[in-house]
Short mmCIF file of C-alpha atoms in Angstrom, two decimals:
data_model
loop_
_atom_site.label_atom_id
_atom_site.label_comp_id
_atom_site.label_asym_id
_atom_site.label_seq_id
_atom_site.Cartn_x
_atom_site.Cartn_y
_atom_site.Cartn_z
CA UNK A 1 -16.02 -73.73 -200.39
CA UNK A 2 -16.99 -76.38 -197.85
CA UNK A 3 -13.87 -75.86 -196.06
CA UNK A 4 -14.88 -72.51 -195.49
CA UNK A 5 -18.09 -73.02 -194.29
CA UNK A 6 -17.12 -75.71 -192.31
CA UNK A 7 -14.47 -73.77 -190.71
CA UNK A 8 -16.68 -70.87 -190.19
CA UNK A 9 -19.22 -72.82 -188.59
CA UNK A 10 -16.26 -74.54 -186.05
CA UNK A 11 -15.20 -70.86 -185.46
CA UNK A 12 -18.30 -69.60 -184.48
CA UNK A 13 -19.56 -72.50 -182.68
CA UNK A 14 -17.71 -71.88 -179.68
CA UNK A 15 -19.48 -68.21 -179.38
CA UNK A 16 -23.21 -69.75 -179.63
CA UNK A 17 -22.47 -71.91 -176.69
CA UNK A 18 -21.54 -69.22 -174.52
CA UNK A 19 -23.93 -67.00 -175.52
CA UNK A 20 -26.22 -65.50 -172.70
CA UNK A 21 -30.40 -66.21 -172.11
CA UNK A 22 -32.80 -64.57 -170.75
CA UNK A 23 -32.35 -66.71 -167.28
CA UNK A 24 -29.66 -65.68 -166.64
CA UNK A 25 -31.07 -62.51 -166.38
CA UNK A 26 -33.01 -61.58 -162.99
CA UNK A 27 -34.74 -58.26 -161.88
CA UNK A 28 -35.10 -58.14 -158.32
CA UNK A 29 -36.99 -55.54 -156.00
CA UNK A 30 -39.11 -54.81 -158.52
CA UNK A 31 -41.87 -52.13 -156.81
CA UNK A 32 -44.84 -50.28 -158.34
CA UNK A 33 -45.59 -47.12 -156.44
CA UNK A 34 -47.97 -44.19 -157.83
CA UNK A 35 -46.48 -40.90 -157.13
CA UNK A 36 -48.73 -37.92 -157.35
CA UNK A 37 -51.74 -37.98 -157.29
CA UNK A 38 -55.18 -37.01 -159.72
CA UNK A 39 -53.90 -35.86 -163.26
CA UNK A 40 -50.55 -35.53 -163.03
CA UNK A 41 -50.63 -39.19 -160.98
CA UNK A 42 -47.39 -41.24 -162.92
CA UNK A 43 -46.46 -44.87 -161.99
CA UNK A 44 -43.27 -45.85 -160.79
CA UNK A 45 -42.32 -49.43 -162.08
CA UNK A 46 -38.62 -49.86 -160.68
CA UNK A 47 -36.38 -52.74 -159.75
CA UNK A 48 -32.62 -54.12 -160.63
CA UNK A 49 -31.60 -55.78 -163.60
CA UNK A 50 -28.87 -58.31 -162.75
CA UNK A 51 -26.48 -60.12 -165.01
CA UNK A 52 -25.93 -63.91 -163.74
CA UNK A 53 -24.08 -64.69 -167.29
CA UNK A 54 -20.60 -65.28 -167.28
CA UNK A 55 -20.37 -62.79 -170.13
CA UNK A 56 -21.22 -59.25 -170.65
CA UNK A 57 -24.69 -58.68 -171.86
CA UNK A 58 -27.84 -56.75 -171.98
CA UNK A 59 -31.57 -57.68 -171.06
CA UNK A 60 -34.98 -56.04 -172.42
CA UNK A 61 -37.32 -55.93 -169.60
CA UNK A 62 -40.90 -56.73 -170.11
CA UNK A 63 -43.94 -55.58 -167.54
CA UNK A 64 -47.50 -56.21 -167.77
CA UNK A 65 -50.11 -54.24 -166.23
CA UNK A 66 -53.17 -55.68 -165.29
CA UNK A 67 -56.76 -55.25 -163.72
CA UNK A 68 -58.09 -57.15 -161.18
CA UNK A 69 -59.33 -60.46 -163.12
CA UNK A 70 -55.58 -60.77 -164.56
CA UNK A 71 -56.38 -59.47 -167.45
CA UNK A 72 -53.25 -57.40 -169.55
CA UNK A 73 -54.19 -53.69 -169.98
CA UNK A 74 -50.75 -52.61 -171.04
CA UNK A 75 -47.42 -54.97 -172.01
CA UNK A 76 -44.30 -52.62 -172.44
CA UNK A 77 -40.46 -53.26 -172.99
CA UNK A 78 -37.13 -51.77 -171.94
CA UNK A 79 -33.88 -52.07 -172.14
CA UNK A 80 -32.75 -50.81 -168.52
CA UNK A 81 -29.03 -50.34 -169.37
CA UNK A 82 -29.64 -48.87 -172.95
CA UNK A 83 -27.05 -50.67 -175.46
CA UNK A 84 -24.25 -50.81 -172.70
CA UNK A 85 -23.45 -54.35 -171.90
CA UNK A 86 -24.22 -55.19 -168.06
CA UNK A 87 -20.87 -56.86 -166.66
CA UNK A 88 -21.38 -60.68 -165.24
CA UNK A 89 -22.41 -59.91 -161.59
CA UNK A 90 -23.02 -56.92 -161.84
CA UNK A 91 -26.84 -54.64 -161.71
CA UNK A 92 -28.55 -51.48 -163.03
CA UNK A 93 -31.10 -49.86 -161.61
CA UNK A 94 -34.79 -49.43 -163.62
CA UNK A 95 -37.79 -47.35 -163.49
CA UNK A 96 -40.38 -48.23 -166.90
CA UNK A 97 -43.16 -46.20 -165.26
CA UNK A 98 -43.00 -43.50 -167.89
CA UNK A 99 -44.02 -45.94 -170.51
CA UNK A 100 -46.57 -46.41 -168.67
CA UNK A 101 -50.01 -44.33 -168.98
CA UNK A 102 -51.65 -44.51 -165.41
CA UNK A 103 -55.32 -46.57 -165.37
CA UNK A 104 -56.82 -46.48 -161.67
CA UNK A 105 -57.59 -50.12 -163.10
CA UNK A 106 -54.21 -51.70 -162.62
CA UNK A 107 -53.86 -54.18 -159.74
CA UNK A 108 -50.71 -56.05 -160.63
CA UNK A 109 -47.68 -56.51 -162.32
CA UNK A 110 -45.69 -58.99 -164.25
CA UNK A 111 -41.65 -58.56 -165.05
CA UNK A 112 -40.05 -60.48 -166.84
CA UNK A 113 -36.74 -60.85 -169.05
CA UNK A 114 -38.15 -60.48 -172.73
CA UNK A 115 -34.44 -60.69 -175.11
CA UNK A 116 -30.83 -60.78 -174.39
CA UNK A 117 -28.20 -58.73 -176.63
CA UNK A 118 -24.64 -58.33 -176.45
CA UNK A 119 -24.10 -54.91 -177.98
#
């Protein structure tokens, strides 16, 4: 029994090391931009996910909103590319504004890379 375990642990040892982060993960070009205007007003919160892991991989994508004094008003997540692994180099394209309800309060934005999954 500790032969197997042992050997399981050497085999997937190997696979942990290599496995991506969320640096290596950027977005870049990230832009907020209101389009409309009075009710039907909906934020556009768009940018590229790029991979910078030598592996395949997929990132969740986190953005706060928040008012002038830098306080959060909304936090939401996304994963840009859905489950479809993002190849090493390589970029999708984002918009998160939907999950977003629009608050004439908002003044800035944080992005950030929240997990990494290889589906």
């Amino acid at each position: 029994m500790k032969t197997l375990i042992a050997s399981a642990l050497l085999l997937f040892a190997p696979l942990a090391a290599h496995a991506c982060a969320p640096t290596d993960f950027v977005v870049e070009g990230f832009k907020m931009k209101l389009v409309g205007s009075g009710m039907g007003a909906r934020l556009s919160l768009a940018g590229q996910l790029v991979n910078h892991c030598a592996q395949p991989a997929a990132a969740q994508v986190a953005i706060d909103a928040k008012d002038g004094s830098g306080k959060v008003l909304q936090s939401k997540k996304g994963w840009p590319a859905g489950t479809t692994n993002i190849a090493p180099g390589q970029s999708v394209d984002f918009d998160l504004g939907r999950l977003f309800r629009f608050d004439p309060d908002m003044q800035s934005y944080t992005v950030g890379i929240a997990d990494v999954r290889t589906w």
